Tab-separated table of C-alpha atoms in Angstrom:
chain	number	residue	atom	x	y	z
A	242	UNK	CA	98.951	314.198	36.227
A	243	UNK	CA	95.497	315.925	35.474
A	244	UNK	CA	95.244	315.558	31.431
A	245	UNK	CA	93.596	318.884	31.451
A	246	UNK	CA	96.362	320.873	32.281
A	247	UNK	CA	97.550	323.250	29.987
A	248	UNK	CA	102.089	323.443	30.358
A	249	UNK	CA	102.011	325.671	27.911
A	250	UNK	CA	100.180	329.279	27.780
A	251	UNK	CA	99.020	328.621	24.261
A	252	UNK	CA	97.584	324.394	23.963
A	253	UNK	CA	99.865	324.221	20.786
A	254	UNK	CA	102.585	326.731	18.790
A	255	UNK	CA	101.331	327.548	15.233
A	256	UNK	CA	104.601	328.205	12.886
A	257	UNK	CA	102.546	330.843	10.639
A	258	UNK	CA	101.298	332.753	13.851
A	259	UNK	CA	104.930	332.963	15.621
A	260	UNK	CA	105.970	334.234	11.985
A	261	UNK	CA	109.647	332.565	12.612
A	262	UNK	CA	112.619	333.111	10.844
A	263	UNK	CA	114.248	329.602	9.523
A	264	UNK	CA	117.945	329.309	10.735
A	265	UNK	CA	120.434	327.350	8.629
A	266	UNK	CA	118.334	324.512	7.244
A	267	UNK	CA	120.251	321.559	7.412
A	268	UNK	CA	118.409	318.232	7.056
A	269	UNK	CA	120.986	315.395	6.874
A	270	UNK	CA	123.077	314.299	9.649
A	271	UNK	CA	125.816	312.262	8.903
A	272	UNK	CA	125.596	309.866	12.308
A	273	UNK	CA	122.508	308.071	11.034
A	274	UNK	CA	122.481	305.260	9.312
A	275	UNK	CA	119.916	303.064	7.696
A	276	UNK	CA	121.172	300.390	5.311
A	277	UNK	CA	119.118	299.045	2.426
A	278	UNK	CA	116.429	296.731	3.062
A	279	UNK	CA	117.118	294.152	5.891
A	280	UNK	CA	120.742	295.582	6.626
A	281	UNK	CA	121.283	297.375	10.178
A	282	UNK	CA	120.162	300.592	11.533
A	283	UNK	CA	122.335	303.294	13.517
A	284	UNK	CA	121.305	306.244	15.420
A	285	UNK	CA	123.153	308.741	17.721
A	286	UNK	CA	121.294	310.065	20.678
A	287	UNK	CA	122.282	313.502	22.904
A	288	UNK	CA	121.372	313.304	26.419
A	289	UNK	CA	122.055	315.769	29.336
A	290	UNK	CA	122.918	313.241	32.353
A	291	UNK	CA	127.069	313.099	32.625
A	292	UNK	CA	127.139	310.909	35.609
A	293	UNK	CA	125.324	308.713	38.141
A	294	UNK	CA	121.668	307.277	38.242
A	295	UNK	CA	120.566	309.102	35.095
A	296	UNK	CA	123.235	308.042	32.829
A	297	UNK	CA	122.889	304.729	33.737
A	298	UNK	CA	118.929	304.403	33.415
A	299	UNK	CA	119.859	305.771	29.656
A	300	UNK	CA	122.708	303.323	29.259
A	301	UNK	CA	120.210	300.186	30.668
A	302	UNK	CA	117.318	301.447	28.398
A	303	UNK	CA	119.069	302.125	25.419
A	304	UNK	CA	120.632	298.380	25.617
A	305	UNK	CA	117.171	297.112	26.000
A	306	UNK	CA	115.368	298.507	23.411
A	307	UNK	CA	118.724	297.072	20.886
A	308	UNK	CA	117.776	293.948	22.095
A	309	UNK	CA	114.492	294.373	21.301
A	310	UNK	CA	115.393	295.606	18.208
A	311	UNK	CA	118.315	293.577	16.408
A	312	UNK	CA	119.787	295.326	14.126
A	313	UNK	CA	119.460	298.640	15.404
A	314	UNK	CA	122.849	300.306	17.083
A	315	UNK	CA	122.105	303.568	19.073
A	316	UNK	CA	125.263	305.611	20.168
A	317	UNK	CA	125.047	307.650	23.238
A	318	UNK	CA	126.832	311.054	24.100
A	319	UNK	CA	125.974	312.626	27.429
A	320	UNK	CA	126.547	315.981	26.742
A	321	UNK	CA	126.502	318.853	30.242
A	322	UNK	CA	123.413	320.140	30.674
A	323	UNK	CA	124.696	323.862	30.299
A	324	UNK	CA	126.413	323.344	27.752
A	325	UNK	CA	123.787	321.182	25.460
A	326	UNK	CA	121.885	324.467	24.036
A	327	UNK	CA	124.706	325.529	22.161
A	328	UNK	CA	126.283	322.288	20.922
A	329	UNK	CA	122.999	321.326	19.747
A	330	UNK	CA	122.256	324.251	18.312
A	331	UNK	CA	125.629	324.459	16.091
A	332	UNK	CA	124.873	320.756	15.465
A	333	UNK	CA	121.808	321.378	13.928
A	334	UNK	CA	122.928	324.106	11.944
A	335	UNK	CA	125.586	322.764	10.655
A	336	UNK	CA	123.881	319.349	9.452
A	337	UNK	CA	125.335	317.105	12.008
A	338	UNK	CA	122.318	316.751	14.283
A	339	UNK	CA	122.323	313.684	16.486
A	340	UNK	CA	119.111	311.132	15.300
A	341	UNK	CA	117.666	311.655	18.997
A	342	UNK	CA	117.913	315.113	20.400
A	343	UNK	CA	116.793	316.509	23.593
A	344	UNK	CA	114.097	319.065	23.870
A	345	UNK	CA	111.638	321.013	25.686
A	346	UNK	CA	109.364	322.775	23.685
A	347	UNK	CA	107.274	325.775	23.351
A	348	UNK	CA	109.233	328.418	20.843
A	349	UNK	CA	112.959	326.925	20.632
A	350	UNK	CA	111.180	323.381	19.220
A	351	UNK	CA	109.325	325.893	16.220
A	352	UNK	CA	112.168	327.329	15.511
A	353	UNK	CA	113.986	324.280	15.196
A	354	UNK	CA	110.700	322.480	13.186
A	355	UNK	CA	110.658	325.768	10.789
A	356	UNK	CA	114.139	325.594	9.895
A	357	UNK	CA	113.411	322.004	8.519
A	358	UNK	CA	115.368	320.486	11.209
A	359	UNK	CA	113.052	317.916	13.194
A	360	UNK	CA	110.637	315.205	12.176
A	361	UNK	CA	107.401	314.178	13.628
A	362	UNK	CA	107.221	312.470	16.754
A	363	UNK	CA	104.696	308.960	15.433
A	364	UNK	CA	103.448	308.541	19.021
A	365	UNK	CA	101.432	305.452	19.671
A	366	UNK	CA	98.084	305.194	21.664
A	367	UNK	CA	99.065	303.941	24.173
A	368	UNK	CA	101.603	306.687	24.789
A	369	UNK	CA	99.193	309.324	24.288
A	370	UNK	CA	96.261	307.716	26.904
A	371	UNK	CA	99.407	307.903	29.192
A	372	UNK	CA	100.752	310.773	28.872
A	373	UNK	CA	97.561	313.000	27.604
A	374	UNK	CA	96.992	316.192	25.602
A	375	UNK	CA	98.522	318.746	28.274
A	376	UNK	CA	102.284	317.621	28.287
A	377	UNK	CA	102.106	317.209	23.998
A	378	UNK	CA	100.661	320.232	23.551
A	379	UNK	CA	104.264	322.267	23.933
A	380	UNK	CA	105.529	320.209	21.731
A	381	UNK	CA	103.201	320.357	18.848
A	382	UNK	CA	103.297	322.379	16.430
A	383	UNK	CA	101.230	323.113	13.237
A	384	UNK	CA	98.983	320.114	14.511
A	385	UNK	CA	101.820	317.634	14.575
A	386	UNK	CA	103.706	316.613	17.778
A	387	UNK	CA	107.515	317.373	17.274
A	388	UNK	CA	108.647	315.721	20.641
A	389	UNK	CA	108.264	313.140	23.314
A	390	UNK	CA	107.564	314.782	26.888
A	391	UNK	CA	109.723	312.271	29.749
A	392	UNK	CA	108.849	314.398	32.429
A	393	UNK	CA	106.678	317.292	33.835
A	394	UNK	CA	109.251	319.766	35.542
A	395	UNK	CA	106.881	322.869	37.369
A	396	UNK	CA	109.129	325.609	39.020
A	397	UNK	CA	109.219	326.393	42.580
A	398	UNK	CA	111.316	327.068	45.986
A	399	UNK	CA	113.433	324.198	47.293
A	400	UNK	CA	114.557	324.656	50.852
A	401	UNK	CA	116.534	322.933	53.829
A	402	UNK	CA	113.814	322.051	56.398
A	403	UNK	CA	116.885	321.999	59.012
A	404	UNK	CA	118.577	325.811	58.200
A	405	UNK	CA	114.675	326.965	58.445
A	406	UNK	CA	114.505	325.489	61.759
A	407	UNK	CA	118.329	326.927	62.897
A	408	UNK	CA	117.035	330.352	61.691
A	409	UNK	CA	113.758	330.121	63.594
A	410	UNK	CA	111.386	329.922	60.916
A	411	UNK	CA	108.350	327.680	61.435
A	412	UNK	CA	106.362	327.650	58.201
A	413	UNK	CA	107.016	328.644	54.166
A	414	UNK	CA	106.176	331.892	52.869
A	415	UNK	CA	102.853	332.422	51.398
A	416	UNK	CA	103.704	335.788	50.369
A	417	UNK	CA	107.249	338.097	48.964
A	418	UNK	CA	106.941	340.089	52.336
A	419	UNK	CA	107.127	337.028	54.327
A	420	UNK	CA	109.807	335.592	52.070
A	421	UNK	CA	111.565	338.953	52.558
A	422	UNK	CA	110.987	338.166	56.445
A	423	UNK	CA	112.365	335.148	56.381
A	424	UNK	CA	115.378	336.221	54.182
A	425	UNK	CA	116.186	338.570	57.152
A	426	UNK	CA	115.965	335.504	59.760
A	427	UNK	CA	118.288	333.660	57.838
A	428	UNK	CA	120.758	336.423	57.490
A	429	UNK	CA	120.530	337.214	60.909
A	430	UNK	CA	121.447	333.499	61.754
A	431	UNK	CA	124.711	334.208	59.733
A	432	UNK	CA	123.384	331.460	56.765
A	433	UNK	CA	122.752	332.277	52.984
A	434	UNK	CA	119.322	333.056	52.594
A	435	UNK	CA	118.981	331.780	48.413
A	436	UNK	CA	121.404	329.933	46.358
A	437	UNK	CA	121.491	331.695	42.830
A	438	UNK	CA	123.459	330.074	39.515
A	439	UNK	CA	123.653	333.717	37.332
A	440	UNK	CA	127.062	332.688	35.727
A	441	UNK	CA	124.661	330.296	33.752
A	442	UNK	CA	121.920	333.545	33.231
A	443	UNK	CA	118.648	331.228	33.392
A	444	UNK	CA	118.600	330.544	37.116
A	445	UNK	CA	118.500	334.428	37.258
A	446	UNK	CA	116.008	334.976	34.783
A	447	UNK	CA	113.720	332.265	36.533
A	448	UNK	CA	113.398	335.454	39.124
A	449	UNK	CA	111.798	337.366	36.376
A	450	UNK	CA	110.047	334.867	35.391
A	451	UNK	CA	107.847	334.131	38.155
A	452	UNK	CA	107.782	337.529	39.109
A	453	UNK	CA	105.998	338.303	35.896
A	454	UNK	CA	103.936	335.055	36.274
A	455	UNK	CA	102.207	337.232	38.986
A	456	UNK	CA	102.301	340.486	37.504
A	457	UNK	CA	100.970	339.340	34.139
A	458	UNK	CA	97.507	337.525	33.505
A	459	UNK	CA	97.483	334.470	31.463
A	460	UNK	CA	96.080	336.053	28.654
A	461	UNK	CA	98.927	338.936	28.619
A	462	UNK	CA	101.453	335.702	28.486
A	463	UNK	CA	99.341	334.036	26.281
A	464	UNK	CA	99.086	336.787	23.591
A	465	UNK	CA	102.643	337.402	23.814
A	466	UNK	CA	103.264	333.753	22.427
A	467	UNK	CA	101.843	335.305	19.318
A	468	UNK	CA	102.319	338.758	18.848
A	469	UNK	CA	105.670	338.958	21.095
A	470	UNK	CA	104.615	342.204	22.233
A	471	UNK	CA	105.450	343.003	25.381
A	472	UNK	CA	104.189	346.067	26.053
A	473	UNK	CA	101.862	345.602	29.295
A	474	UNK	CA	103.055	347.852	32.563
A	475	UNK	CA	102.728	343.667	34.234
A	476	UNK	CA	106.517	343.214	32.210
A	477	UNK	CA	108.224	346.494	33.727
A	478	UNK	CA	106.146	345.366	36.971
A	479	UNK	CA	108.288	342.290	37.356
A	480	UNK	CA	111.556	343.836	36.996
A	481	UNK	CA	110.168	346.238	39.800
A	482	UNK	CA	109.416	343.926	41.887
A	483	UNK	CA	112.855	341.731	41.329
A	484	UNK	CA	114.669	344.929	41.394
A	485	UNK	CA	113.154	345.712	45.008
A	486	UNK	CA	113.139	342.122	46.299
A	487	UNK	CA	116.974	341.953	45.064
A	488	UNK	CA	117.831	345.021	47.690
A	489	UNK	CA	117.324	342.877	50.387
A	490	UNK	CA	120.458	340.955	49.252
A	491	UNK	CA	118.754	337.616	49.547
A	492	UNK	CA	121.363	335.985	47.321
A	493	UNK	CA	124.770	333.948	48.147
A	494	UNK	CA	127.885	335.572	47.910
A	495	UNK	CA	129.473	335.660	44.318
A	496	UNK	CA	125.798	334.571	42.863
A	497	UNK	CA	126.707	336.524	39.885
A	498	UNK	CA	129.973	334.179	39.607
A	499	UNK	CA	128.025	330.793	40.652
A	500	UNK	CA	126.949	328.096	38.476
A	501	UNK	CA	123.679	326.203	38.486
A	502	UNK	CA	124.236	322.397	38.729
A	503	UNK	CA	127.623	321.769	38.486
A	504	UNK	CA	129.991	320.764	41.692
A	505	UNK	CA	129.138	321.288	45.086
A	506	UNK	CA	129.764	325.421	45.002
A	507	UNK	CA	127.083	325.619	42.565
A	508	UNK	CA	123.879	327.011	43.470
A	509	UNK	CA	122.352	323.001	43.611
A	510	UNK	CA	125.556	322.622	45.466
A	511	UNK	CA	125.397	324.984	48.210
A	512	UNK	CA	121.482	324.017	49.046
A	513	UNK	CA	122.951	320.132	49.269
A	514	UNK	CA	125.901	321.084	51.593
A	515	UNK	CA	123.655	323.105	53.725
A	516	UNK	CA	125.370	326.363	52.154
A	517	UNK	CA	122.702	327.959	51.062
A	518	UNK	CA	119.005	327.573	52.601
A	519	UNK	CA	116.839	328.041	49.051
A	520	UNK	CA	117.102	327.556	45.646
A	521	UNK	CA	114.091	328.732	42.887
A	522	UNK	CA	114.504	325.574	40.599
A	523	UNK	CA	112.537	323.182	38.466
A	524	UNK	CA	111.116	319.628	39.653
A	525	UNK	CA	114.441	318.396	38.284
A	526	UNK	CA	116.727	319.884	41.235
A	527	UNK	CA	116.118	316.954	43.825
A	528	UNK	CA	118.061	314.731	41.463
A	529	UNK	CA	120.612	317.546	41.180
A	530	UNK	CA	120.863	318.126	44.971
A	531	UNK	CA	121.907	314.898	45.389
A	532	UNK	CA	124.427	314.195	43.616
A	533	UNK	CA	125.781	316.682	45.533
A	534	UNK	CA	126.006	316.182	48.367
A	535	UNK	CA	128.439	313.969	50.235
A	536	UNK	CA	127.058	310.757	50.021
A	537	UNK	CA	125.455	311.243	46.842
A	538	UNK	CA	121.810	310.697	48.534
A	539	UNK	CA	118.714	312.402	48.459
A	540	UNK	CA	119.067	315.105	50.919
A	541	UNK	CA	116.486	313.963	54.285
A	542	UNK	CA	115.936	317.450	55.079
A	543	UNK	CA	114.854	318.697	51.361
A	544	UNK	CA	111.187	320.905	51.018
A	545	UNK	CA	109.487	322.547	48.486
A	546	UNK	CA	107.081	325.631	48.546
A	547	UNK	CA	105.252	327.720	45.387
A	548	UNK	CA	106.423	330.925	44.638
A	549	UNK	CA	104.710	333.241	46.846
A	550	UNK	CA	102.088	335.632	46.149
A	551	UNK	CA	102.284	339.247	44.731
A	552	UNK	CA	100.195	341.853	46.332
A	553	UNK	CA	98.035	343.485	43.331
A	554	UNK	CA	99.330	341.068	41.029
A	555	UNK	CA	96.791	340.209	37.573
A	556	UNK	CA	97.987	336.717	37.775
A	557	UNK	CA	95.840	333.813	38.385
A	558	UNK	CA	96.432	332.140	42.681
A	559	UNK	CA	98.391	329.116	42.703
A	560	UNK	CA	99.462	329.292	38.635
A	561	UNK	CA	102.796	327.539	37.714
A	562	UNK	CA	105.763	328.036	35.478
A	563	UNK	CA	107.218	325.589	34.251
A	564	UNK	CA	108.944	322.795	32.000
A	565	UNK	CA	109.191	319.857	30.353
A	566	UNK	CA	112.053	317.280	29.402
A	567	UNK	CA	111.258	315.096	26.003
A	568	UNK	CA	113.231	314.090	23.201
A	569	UNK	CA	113.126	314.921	19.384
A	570	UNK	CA	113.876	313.435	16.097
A	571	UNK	CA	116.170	315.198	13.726
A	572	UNK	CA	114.581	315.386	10.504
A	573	UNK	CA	117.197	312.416	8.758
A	574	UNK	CA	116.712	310.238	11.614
A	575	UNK	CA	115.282	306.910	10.613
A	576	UNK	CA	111.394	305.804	11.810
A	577	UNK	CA	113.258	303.503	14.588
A	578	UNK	CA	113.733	307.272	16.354
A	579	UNK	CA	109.992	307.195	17.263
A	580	UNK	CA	109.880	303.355	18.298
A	581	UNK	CA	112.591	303.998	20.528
A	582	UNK	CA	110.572	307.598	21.885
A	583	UNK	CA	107.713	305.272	22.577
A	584	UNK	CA	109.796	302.235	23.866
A	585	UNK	CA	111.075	304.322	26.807
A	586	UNK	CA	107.582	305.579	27.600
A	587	UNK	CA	106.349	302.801	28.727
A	588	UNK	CA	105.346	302.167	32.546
A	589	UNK	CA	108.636	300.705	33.465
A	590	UNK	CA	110.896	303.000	31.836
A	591	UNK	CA	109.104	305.909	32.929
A	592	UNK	CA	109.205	304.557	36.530
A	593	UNK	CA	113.217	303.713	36.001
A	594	UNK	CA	112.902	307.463	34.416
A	595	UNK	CA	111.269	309.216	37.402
A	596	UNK	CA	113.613	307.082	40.067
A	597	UNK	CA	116.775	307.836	38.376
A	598	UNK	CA	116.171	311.548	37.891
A	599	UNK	CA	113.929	312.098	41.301
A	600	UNK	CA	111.927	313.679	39.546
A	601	UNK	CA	108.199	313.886	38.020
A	602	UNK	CA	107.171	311.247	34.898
A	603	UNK	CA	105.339	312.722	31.833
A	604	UNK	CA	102.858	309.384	32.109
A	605	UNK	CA	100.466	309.218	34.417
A	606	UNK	CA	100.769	305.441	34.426
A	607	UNK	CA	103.857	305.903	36.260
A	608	UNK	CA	103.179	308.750	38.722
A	609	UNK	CA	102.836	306.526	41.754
A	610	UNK	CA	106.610	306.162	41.924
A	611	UNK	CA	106.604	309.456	43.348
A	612	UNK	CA	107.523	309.103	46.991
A	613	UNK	CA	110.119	312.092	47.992
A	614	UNK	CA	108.329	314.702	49.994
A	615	UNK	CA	109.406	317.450	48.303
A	616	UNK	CA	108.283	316.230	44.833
A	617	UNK	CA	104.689	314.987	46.741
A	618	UNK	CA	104.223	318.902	47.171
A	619	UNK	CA	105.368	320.122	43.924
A	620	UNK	CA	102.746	316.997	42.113
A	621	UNK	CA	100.209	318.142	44.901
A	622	UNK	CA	100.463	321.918	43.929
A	623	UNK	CA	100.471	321.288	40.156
A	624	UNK	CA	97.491	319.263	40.433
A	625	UNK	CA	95.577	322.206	41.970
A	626	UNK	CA	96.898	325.080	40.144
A	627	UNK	CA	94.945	326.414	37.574
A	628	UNK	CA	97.577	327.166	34.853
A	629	UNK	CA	101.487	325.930	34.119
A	630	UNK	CA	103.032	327.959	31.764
A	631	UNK	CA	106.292	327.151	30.086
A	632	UNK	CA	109.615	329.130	31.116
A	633	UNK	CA	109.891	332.226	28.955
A	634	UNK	CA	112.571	331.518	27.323
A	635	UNK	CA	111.488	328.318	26.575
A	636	UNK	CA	107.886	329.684	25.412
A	637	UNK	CA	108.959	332.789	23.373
A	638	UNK	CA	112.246	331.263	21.464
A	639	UNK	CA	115.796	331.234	21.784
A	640	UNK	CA	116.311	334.882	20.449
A	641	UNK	CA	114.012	336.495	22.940
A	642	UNK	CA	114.722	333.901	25.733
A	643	UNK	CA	118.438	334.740	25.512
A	644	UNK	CA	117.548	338.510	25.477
A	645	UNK	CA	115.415	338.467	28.727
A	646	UNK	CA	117.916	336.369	30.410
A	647	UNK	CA	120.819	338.487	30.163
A	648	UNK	CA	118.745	341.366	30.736
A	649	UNK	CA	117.496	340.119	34.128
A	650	UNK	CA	121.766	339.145	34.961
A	651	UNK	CA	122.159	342.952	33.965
A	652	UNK	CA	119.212	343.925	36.433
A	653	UNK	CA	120.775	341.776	39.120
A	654	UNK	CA	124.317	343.332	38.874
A	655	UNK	CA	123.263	346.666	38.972
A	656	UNK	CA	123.759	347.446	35.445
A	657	UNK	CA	120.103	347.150	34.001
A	658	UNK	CA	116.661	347.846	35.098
A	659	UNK	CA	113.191	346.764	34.091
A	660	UNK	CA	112.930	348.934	31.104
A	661	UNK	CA	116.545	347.682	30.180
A	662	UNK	CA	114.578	344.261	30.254
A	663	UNK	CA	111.700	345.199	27.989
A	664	UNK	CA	113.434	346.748	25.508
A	665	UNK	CA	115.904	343.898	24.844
A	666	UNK	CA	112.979	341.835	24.673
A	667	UNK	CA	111.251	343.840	21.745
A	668	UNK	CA	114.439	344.107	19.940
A	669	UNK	CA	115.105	340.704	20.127
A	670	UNK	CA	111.530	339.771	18.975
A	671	UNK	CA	111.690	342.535	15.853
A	672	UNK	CA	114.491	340.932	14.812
A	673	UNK	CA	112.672	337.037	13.889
């Protein structure tokens, strides 16, 4: 992917500029192992694939790199994606950190770094010349990189090429009226326009997200990294425009009630079943979709689209939001935690990586893997567009992330509006 990207707003998080507030500060973990010199080496490693293709590329990997390695024993959990913020979390807190540890960046990893709770990542060169400065950036912080980036997930619309065609629409919407339009057909052709998870709060929030993407210019975003003031009219100017664009009910029935990525009535769920026609999701929801649907294949039908255009928006045409998938090293893990980082960023495991999850590698080395149409559009698109930020809850922290995601499910069930949005925001942020 083109090194000179920028997945982050800011190139790299500096801990005395975010001014972060250390949690609890443990720094042992009593899962890791290392034995006196020449004796074995244990590690315990938290990933977020429960089933299928995923969990078996990690299974495969992990068994390769042991035998690679003798002496070294690494013990897998495969934790539910929704529910791996919080477990890690108490994990951390609490001392018990797994050795390997997934993560994505941006604000959450300096919070995590500050509180004394991650080492860092002792990347080779030959994993950096494949992977380049954009993708480490987000995870490096204070001039050290914290994490190792897997894959580059940009945001976007997924759709079902075949309920488009049943509703008679003939192209993607390049802007929110003709998304609005084409909500409408949909409706009329008695089929779920978008499939929205909001039990799970970030699928919502993604909304806002993008909505503020083109209401705010990078350098609004960009300061807010810093100063996590929010007080530009472009923040109240995406709840506006969410509130409005929510009137038209574009949304399945019960979305408030509906869960991301997790059986086939969740929002991933109803786009795979033909349900739903949409879903606003990172470049990780092809994999999702299907293992959904019936026979657990990629769906044929399956597009992508950027999120329209704004009219009057200060955002830059064509920019991104987005994330990443990478791993981290708890601060007691032994130095075997970055040899096996790097081991599984090599060419063939980022291949096995990108095949397994259908979805984009960090390494450029391995990008030609890349086949499904849908993920073609989303790699075409990123490689044009002239900024990817990092979700906002991934970019600003957990405190304010959490804030502006149950502030946008508060917007969405009618008890909230954009103010209600910005407000929980600065609160949130006064509070680090």
């Amino acid at each position: 992917m083109n090194g000179k990207k920028i997945l982050a707003a800011t190139a790299a998080l500096t801990i005395s500029a975010l001014a972060l507030t250390a949690c609890s500060g443990g720094t042992t973990t009593g899962d890791s192992t290392t034995a006196a010199a020449g004796g074995n080496v244990s590690m315990t490693f938290w990933h977020n694939s429960t089933t299928g293709d995923g969990k078996a590329f990690w299974e495969a990997t992990v068994a390769d790199f042991e035998a690679a390695n003798p002496g070294v024993k690494i013990t897998i959990q495969a934790i539910q994606n929704e529910d791996m913020d919080g477990k890690l979390q108490t994990a951390l807190n609490s001392g018990s950190a797994p050795d390997i540890f997934m993560a994505r960046g941006g604000g959450k990893l300096a919070d995590v770094v500050t509180a004394g709770q991650a080492q860092e990542v002792k990347v080779d060169d030959a994993t950096k010349a494949a992977v380049g400065d954009a993708a480490f950036s987000a995870f490096t912080v204070d001039g050290k990189i914290y994490g190792m980036p897997m894959s580059i997930l940009p945001g976007g619309i997924y759709y079902s090429k075949d309920l488009f065609k049943q509703a008679g629409i003939t192209g993607t919407p390049a802007t929110i009226a003709d998304l609005e339009a084409d909500v409408q057909k949909l409706k009329d052709a008695k089929i779920a326009p978008i499939a929205l998870g909001a039990k799970d709060a970030w699928p919502a929030a993604h909304w806002y997200y993008f909505f503020a993407l083109r209401a705010c210019s990078q350098d609004t975003l960009d300061k807010a990294t810093t100063t996590k003031k929010f007080d530009d009219p472009c923040w109240t100017k995406a709840g506006d425009e969410l509130a409005a664009f929510s009137k038209t009910n574009p949304f399945n029935d019960g979305f408030l009630t509906t869960s991301a990525q997790q059986g086939a009535g969740s929002s991933a769920g109803l786009l795979a079943n033909h349900q739903a026609a949409m879903e606003l999701m990172g470049a990780w929801d092809p994999g999702v979709i299907a293992s959904l649907t019936p026979d657990k294949k990629a769906l044929p039908d399956l597009g992508w689209f950027p999120f329209p255009t704004v009219d009057g928006s200060k955002g830059a045409a064509g920019a991104m939001m987005g994330g990443l998938d990478g791993y981290s090293c708890s601060k007691a893990a032994p130095a075997e935690c970055s040899k096996f980082l790097n081991f599984a960023m090599q060419k063939k495991y980022q291949e096995g990586y990108a095949t397994a999850f259908q979805t984009l590698p960090a390494s450029k080395d391995a990008q030609s893997v890349v086949t499904d149409g849908a993920l073609v559009d989303v790699l075409a698109a990123y490689n044009k567009a002239p900024y990817v930020s990092l979700w906002l809850d991934t970019l600003y922290g957990q405190n304010v992330g959490n804030a502006l995601n149950a502030g946008v499910v508060n917007l969405l069930a009618g008890q909230g509006d954009s103010a209600a949005i910005v407000k929980a925001v600065v609160d949130a942020a006064a509070k680090e």
